[in-house]
XYZ file of C-alpha atoms in Angstrom:
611
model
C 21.972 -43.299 -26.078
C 24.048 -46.420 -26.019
C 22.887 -47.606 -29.551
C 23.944 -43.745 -30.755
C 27.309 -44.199 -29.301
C 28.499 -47.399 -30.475
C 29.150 -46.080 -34.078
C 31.117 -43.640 -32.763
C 33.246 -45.386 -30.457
C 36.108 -46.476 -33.302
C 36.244 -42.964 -34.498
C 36.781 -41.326 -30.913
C 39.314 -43.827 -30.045
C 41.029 -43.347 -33.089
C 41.533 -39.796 -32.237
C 42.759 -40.377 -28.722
C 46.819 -39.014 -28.608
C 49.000 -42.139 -28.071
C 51.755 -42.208 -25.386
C 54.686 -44.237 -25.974
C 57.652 -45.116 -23.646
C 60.794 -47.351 -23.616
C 60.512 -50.121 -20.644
C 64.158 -50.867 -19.683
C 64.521 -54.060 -21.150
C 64.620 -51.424 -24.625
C 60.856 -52.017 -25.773
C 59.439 -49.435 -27.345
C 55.329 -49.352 -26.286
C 52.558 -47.066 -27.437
C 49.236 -47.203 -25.650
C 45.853 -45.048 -25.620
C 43.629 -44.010 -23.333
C 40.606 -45.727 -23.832
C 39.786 -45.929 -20.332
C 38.500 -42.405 -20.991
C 36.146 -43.058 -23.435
C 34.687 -46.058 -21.554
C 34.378 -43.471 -18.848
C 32.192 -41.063 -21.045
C 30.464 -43.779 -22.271
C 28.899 -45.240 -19.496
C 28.442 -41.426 -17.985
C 26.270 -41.055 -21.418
C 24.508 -44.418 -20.679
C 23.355 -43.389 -17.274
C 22.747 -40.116 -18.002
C 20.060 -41.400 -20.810
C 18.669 -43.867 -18.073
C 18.151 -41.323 -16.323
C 16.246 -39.213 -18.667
C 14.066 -41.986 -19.789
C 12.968 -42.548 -16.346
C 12.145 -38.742 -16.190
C 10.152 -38.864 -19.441
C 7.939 -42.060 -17.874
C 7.995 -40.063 -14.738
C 6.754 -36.950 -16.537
C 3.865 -39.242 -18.921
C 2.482 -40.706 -15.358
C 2.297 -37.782 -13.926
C 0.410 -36.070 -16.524
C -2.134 -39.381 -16.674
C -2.074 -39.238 -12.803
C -2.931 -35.761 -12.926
C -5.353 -36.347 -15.832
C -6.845 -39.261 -14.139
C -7.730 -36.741 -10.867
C -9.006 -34.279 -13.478
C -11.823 -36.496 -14.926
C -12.387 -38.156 -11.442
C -13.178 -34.357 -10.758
C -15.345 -33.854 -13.769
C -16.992 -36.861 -13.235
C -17.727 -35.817 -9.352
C -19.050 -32.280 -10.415
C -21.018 -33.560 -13.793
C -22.477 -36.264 -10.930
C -23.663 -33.199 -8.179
C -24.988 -30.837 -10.908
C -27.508 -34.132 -12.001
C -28.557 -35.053 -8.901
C -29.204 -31.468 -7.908
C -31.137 -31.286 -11.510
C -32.756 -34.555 -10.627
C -34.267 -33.334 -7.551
C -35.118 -29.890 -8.758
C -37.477 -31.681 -11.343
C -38.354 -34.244 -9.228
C -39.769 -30.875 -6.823
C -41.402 -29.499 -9.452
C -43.338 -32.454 -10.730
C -44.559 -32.823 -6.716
C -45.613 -29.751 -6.429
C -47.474 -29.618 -9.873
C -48.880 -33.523 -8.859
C -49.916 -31.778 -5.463
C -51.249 -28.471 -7.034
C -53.660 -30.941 -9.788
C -54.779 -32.613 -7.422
C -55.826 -30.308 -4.911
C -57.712 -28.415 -7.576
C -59.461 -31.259 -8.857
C -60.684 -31.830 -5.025
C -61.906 -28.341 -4.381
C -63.707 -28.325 -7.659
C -65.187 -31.497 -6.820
C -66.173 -30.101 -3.213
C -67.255 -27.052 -4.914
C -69.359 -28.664 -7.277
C -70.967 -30.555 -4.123
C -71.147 -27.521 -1.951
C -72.861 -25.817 -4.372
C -75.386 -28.832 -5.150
C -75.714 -28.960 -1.371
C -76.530 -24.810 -1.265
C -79.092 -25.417 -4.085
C -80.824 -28.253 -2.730
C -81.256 -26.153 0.860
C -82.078 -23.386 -0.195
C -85.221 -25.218 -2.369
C -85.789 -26.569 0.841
C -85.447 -23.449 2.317
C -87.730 -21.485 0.124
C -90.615 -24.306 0.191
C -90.261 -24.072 4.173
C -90.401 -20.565 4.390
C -93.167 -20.450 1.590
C -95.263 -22.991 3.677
C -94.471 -21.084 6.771
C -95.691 -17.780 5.173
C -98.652 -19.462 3.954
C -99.191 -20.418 7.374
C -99.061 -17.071 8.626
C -101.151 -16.139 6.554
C -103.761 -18.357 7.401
C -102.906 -17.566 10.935
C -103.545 -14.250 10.292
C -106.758 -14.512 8.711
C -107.940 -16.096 11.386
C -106.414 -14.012 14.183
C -108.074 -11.310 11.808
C -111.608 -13.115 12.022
C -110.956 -13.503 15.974
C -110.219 -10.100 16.308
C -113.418 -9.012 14.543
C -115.161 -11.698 16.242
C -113.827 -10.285 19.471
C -114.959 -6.712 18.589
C -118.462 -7.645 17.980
C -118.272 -9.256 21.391
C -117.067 -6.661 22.636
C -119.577 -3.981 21.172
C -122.298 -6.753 22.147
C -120.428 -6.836 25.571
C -120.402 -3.070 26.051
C -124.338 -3.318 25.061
C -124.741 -5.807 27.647
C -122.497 -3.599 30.222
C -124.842 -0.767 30.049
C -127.568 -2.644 30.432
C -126.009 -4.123 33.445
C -125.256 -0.777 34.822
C -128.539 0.163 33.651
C -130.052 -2.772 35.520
C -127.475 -1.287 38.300
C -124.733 -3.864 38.009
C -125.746 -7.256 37.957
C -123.542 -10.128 39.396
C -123.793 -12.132 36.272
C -122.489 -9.128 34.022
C -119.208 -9.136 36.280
C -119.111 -12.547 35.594
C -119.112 -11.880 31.936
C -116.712 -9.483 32.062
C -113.906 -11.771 33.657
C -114.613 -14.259 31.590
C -113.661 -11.769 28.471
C -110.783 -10.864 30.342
C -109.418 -14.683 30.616
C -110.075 -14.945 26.523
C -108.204 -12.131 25.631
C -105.243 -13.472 28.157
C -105.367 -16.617 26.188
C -105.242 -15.497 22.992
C -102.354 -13.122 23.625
C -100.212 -16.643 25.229
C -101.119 -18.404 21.838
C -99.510 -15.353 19.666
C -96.447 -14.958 21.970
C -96.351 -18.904 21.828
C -96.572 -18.555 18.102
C -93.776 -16.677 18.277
C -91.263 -18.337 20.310
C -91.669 -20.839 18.230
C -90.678 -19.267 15.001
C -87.472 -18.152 16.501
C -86.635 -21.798 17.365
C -87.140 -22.686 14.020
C -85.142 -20.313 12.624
C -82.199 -21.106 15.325
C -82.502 -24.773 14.162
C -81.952 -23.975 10.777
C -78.974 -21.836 11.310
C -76.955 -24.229 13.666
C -77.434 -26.854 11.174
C -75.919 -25.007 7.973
C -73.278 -24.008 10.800
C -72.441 -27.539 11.000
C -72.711 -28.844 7.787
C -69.744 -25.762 7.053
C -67.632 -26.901 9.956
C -67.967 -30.547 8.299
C -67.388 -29.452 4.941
C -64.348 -28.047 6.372
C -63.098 -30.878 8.243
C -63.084 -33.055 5.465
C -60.986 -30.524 3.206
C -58.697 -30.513 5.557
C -58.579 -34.131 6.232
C -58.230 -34.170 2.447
C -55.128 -31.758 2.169
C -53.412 -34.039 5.375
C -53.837 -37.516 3.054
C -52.576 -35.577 -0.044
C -49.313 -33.968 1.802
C -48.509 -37.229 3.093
C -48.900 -39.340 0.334
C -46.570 -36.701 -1.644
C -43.630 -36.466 1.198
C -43.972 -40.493 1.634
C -43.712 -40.235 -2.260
C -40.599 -37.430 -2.355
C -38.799 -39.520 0.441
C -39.183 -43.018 -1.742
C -37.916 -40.886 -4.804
C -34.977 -39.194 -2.559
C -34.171 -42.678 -1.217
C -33.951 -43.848 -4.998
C -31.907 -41.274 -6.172
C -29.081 -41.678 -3.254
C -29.144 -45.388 -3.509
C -28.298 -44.568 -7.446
C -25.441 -41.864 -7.138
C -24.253 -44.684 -4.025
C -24.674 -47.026 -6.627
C -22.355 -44.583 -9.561
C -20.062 -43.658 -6.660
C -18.818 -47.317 -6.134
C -18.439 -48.427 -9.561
C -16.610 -45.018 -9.758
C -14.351 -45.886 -6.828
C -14.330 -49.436 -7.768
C -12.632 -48.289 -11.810
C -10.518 -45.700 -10.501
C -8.871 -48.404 -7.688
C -8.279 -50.798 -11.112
C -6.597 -47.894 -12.621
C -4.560 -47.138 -9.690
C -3.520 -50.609 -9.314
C -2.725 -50.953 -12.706
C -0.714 -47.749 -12.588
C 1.022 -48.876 -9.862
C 2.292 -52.497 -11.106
C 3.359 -50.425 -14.300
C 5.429 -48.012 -12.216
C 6.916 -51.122 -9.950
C 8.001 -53.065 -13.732
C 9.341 -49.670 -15.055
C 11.231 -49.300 -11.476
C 12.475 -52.464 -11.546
C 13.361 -52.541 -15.545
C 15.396 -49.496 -14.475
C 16.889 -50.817 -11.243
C 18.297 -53.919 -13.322
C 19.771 -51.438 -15.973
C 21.299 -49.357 -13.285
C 22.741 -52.540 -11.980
C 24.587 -53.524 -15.576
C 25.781 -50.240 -15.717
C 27.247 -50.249 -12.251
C 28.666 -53.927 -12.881
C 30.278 -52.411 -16.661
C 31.295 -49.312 -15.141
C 33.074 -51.404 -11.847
C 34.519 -53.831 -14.619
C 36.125 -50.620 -16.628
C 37.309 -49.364 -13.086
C 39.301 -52.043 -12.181
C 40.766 -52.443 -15.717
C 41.962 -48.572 -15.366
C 43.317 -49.119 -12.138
C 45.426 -52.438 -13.472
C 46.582 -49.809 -16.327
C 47.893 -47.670 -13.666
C 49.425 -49.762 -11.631
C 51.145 -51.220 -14.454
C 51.916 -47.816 -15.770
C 53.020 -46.332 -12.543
C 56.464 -45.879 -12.417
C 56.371 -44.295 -16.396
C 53.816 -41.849 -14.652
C 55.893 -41.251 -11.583
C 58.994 -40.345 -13.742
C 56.542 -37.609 -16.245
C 55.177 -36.491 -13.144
C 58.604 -35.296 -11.735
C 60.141 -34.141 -15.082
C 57.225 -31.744 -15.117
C 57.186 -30.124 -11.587
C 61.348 -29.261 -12.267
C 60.648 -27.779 -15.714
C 57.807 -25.407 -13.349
C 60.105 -24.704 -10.465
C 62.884 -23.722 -13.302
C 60.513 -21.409 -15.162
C 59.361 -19.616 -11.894
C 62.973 -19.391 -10.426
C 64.063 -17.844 -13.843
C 61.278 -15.635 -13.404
C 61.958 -14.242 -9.790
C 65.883 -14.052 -10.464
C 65.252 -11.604 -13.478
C 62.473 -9.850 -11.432
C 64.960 -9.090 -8.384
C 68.035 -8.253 -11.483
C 65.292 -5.221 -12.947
C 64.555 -3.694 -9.248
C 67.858 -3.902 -7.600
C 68.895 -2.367 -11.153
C 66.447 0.612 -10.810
C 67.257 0.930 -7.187
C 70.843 1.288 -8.065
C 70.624 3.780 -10.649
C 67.933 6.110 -8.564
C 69.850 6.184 -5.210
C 73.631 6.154 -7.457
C 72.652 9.468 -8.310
C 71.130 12.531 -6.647
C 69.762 14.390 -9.302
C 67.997 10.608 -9.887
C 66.497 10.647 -6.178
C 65.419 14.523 -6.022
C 63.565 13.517 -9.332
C 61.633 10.671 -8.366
C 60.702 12.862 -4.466
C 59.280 15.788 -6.577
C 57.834 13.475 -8.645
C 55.987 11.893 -6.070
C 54.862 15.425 -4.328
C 53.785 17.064 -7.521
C 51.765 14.046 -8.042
C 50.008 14.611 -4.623
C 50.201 18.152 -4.741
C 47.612 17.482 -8.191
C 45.422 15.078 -6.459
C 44.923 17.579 -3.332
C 44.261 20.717 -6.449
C 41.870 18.372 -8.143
C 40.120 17.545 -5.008
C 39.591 21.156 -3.758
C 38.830 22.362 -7.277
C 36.123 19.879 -7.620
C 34.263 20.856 -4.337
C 34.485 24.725 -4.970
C 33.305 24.119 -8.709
C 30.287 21.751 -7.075
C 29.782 25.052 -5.038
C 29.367 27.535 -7.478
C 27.158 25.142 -9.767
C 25.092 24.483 -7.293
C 25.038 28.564 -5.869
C 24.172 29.326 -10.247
C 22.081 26.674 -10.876
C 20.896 24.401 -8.021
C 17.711 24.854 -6.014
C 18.081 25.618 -2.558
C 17.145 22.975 -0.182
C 13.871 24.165 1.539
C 12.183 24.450 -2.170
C 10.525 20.982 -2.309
C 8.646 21.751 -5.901
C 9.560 24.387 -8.440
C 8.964 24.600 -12.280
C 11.834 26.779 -13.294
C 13.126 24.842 -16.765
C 15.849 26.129 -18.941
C 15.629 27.690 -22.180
C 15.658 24.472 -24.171
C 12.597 22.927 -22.250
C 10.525 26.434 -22.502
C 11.189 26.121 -26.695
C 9.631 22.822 -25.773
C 7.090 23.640 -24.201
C 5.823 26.317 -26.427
C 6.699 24.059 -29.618
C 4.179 21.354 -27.813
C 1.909 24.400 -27.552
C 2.382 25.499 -31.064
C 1.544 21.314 -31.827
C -1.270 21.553 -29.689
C -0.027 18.584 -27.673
C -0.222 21.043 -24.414
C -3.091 23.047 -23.624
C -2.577 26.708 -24.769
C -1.752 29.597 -22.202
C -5.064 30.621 -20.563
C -6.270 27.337 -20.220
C -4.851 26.506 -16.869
C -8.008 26.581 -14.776
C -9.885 24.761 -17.221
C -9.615 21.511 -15.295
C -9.879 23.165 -11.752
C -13.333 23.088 -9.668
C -14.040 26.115 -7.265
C -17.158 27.411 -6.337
C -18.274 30.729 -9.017
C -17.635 33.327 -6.429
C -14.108 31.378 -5.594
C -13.270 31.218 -9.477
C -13.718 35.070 -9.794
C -11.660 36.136 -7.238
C -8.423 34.006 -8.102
C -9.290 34.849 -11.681
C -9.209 38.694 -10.116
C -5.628 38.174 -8.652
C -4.310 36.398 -11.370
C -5.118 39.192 -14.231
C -3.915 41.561 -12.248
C -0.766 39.899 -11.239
C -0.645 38.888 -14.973
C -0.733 42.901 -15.720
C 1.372 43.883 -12.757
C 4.168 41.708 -14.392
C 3.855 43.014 -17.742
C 4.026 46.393 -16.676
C 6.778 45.875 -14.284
C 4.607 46.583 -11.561
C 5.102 45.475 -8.085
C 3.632 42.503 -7.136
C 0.986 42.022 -4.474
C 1.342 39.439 -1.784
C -1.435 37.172 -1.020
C -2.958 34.442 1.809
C -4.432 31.501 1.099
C -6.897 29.761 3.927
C -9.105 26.964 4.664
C -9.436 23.968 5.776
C -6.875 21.200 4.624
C -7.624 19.588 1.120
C -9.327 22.542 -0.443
C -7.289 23.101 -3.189
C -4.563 25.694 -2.254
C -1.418 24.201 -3.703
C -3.160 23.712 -7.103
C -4.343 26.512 -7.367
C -0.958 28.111 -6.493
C 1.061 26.353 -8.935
C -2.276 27.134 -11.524
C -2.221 31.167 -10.630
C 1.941 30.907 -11.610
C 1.516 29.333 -14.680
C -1.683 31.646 -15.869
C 0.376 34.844 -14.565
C 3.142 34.011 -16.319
C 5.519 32.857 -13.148
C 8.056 30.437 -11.858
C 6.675 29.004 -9.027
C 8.659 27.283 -6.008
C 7.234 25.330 -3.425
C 8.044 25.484 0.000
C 6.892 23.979 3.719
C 6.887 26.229 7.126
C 7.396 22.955 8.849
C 11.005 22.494 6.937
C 12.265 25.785 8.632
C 12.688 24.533 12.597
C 14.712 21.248 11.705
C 17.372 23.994 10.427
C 17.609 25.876 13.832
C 21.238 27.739 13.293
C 21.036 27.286 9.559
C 17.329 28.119 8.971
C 18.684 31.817 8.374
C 21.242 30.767 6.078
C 18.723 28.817 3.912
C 16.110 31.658 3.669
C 18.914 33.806 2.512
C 19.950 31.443 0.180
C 16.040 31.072 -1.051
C 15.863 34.578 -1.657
C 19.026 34.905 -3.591
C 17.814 31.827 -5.958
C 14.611 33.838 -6.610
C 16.406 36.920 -7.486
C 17.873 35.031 -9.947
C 14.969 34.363 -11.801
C 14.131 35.880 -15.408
C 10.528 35.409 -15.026
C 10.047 35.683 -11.474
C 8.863 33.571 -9.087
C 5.671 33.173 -6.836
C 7.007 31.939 -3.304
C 3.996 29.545 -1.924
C 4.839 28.997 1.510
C 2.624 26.008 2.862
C 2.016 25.401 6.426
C 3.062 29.634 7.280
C 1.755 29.056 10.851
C 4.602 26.760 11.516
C 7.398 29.120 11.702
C 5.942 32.777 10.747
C 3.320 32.407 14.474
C 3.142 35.152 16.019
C 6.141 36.571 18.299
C 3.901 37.040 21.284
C 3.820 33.136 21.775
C 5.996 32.802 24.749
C 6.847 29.259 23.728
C 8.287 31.001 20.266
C 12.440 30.017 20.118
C 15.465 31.995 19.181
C 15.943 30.776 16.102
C 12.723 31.042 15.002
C 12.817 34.330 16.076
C 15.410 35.059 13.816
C 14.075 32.862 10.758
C 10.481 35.381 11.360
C 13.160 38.342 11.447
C 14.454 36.773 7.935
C 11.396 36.636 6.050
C 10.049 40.226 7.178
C 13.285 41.428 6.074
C 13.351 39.937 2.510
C 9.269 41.059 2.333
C 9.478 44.273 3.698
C 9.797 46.222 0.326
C 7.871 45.485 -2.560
C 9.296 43.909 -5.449
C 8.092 43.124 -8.862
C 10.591 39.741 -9.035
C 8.926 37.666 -6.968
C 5.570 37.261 -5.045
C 4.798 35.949 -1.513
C 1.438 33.569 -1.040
C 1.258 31.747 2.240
C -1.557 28.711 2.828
C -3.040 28.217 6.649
C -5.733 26.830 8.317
C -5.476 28.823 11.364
C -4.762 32.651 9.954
C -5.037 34.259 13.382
C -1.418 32.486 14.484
C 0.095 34.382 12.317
C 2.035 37.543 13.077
C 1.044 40.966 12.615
C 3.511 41.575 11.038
C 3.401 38.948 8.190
C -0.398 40.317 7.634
C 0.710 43.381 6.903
C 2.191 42.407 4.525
C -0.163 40.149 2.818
C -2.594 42.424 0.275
C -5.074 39.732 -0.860
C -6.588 36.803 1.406
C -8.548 34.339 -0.237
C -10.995 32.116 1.659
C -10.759 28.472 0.143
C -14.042 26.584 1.778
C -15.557 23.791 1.746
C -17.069 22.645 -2.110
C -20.851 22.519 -1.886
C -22.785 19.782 -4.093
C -22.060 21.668 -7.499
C -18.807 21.822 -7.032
C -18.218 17.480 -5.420
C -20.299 16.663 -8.720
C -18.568 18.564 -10.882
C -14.760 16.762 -9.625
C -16.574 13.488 -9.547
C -17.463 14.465 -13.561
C -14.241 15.689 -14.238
C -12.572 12.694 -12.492
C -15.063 10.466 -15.222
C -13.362 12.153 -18.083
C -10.010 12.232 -17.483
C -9.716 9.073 -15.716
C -12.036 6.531 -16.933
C -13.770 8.278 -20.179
C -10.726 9.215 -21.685
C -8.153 5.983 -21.725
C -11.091 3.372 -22.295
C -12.578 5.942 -25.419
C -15.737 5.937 -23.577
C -18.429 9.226 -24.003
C -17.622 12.026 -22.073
C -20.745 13.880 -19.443
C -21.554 16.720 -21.203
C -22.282 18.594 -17.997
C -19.014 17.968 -17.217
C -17.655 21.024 -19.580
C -20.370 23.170 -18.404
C -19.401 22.631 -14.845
C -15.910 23.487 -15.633
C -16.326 26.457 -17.966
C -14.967 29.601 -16.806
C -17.976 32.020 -15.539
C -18.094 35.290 -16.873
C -16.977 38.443 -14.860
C -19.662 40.439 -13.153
C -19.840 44.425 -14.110
């Protein structure tokens, strides 16, 4: 900034007005303000220190901010390895611990089943030589056996002779002695026996144990082979920390370099800018005490131009009041010299008031009127009464096809079939009621809250050809003294109507309740009193529909009154899908261009009338 200035110094001083004065030895001097200059010039010198030390300020941010960004990177690229590092380093344990624990079973399979073989050869040549053995045993208990028949037939033979030879002693003898053989041999089969079943327990309890062995051993195997693999995971783990330890430190140990280095830069630019700060202060003190030895010398010349300029203002302003005060003592004097002057200027002054006050009171009473012709009254909260540039509008936009055409109002309304029919019902005949100048029939709308009454109101208006306004029961009490002032008002702004007007009423049960309610108050006495006066005859300008959820509070006489009532339930499942559809369409199909549900039109398609 300084180097851009310097060429421009000669010029700007060049152009500086000179001031010249006589001292009063009769010296004529001329002098400039340079002092001025110098002023701007170190202002401009600063002010580019200063933005040079912004623009360094700015660059270290951004490589500060830089610097944190890559330290960042660095950090994340540094977890998503290690994570990858040990999610392989998982997997190849767990496919090292799967191999190998195949490769044992198959090699304990391959042994089991050599061990099966080889037992049950020698199982098979045992029980072969045990069979044959029976066999043999057999053969000879067969033998014995026949051998023991023919002693017995030779025994019997010898028993009748005994008894023939009338029971000798020695045949007795005999026969015990038979006796005792046949004992014996009967211990040597059951001993036979018994011993069989031992061998067979034997042979059982040892391929009992040689299982439980095999098993102990597999899982003596599966211990080593878990162990070896954690002690192998934790040495891997322990690896893989003392690396990223190993990363983080040289990453600490770089980014404390950079810091420092940052740093000592930032002190030399600091300082580099502290010692041009200094000049400048020394120049700019140096230049200050050179202006203030101008002054000084230059006082009394200042002093004396100073002065001469204050009396040339107080002479201008004095001049200024004097022929001020001359003009109004003037007028004053001609106004109050005369009295045709004076009775001038007073009925100036009152017509002038007297217009204000007209304008005033005009202004309200025209307000009035406008707001008696065209205003709505003040308990209609909705209407759709438009003027007969918006209804060329509207049926222009119609004509266009920008608006749906008349007869399509319910096309985007749910209600259950039997629902649909009967507003349809009461619409086409209010429709033809109003065509023919017919009077028009009065109706009651009930149900729970959020079935749909309102829409459907301001829906059955449109289709039928009506203005509709919207009012609330619950408006009516605030009123008190003015609530029959306002329904009288109401009634005259529906009169007024070309097409006529459907009166909803929502809320009825908050000021038409029935009169036997002991709690019921003057006014709203007098507000009931209102409404069965205005409803009492029947009319084909405007038509009455009330909406309640507790019918039964109403009064008699209001029922009377009413010719339809239409029941607005609950929607079953049809009905919630087809608004859910229908809420698809128009709300989510429609602005993103996305395919419309088919069923939804089906749903929504107006059901024909039953004969």
């Amino acid at each position: 900034m300084a180097h851009e200035l310097k060429p421009v110094m000669p010029t700007a001083v060049g152009v500086l007005p000179e001031r010249r004065w006589t001292n009063p030895k009769g010296v004529t001097n001329q002098t400039k303000n340079v002092m001025l200059v110098r002023d701007t010039h170190l202002l401009f010198a600063a002010l580019g220190a200063l933005q040079l030390l912004a623009k360094k300020a700015d660059v270290w941010d951004e490589g500060i901010e830089q610097l944190f960004k890559d330290n960042t990177a660095i950090v994340t690229e540094q977890d998503d390895n290690r994570r990858k590092r040990e999610e392989l380093l998982e997997q190849l344990v767990r496919v090292v611990a799967k191999v190998e624990v195949i490769q044992f079973g198959f090699a304990k399979t391959e042994e089991s089943v050599a061990r099966v073989e080889g037992a049950m050869t020698h199982y098979k040549q045992v029980q072969q030589e045990r069979y044959d053995q029976m066999l043999a045993s057999a053969d000879m208990l067969k033998n014995k056996s026949i051998e023991q028949d023919l002693s017995i037939a030779a025994f019997q033979e010898d028993f009748r002779a005994a008894v023939d030879r009338e029971a000798r002693a020695d045949l007795t003898e005999k026969r015990k002695q038979t006796e005792a053989e046949l004992e014996v041999q009967l211990v040597k089969r059951s001993i036979e026996k018994l011993r069989w079943e031992e061998e067979q327990k034997t042979i059982t309890l040892r391929g009992e144990e040689e299982r439980k062995k095999d098993e102990y051993s597999t899982q003596k195997h599966h211990e080593r082979v878990a162990f070896e693999t954690a002690q192998k995971k934790a040495a891997d783990l322990e690896l893989l920390s003392q690396q990223e330890e190993s990363n983080l430190r040289q990453q600490q140990q770089k980014h404390k370099d950079e810091k420092e280095l940052l740093e000592l830069r930032l002190k030399s630019d600091e300082r580099r800018a502290e010692i041009g700060l200094q000049e400048a202060v020394e120049r700019a003190k140096i230049e200050e005490e050179g202006k203030i030895k101008a002054a000084r010398e230059n006082e009394d010349v200042n002093t004396r131009m100073m002065q001469a300029e204050q009396a040339e203002k107080r002479a201008q302003m004095l001049a200024a009041i004097q022929a001020t005060a001359e003009v109004a003592s003037d007028w004053v004097h001609t106004v109050f010299s005369s009295a045709t002057n004076l009775a001038l200027l007073i009925g100036s002054i009152v017509t002038c008031l007297g217009g204000i006050y007209l304008v005033r009171e005009m202004a309200i009473l025209l307000r009035e009127q406008l707001n008696k012709r065209l205003g709505r009254p003040s308990l209609v909260r909705m209407t759709n009464r438009r003027g007969t540039m918006q209804q060329v509008g509207i049926g222009l936009l119609r004509l266009l096809r920008l608006r749906p055409p008349h007869g399509a109002e319910f096309n985007d309304v749910v209600l259950h079939p039997r629902l649909r029919q009967q507003v349809m019902r009461l619409a086409d005949a209010t429709s033809s009621a109003k065509k023919r100048r017919m009077p028009l029939q009065h109706a009651m709308f009930y149900g729970p809250p959020g079935t749909g009454k309102t829409m459907v109101a301001q829906r059955f208006a449109e289709y039928s050809g009506l203005e509709y306004a919207i009012m609330s029961g619950g408006d009516v009490a605030p009123l008190e003294e003015q609530a029959v002032t306002e329904l009288h008002k109401l009634f005259r702004w529906v009169h007024r109507s070309s097409r006529g007007v459907l009166l909803f009423i929502d809320e009825a049960d908050a000021f038409l309740a029935s009169r036997k309610n002991t709690g019921m108050s003057e006014t709203m006495r007098n507000a009931l009193t209102t409404m069965l006066y205005h409803t009492g005859t029947p009319s084909s300008q405007f038509m009455l529909v009330i909406a309640t959820n507790r019918p039964h509070d109403l009064d008699s006489a209001i029922l009377d009154r009413l010719d339809e009532s239409v029941e607005f339930g609950l929607p079953d499942i049809d009905a919630r899908k087809g608004m859910v559809q229908l809420y698809y369409d128009k709300y989510i199909a429609k602005p993103l261009r996305l395919p419309t549900v088919s069923a939804a039109t089906t749903m929504l398609r107006k059901p024909p009338r039953e004969a």
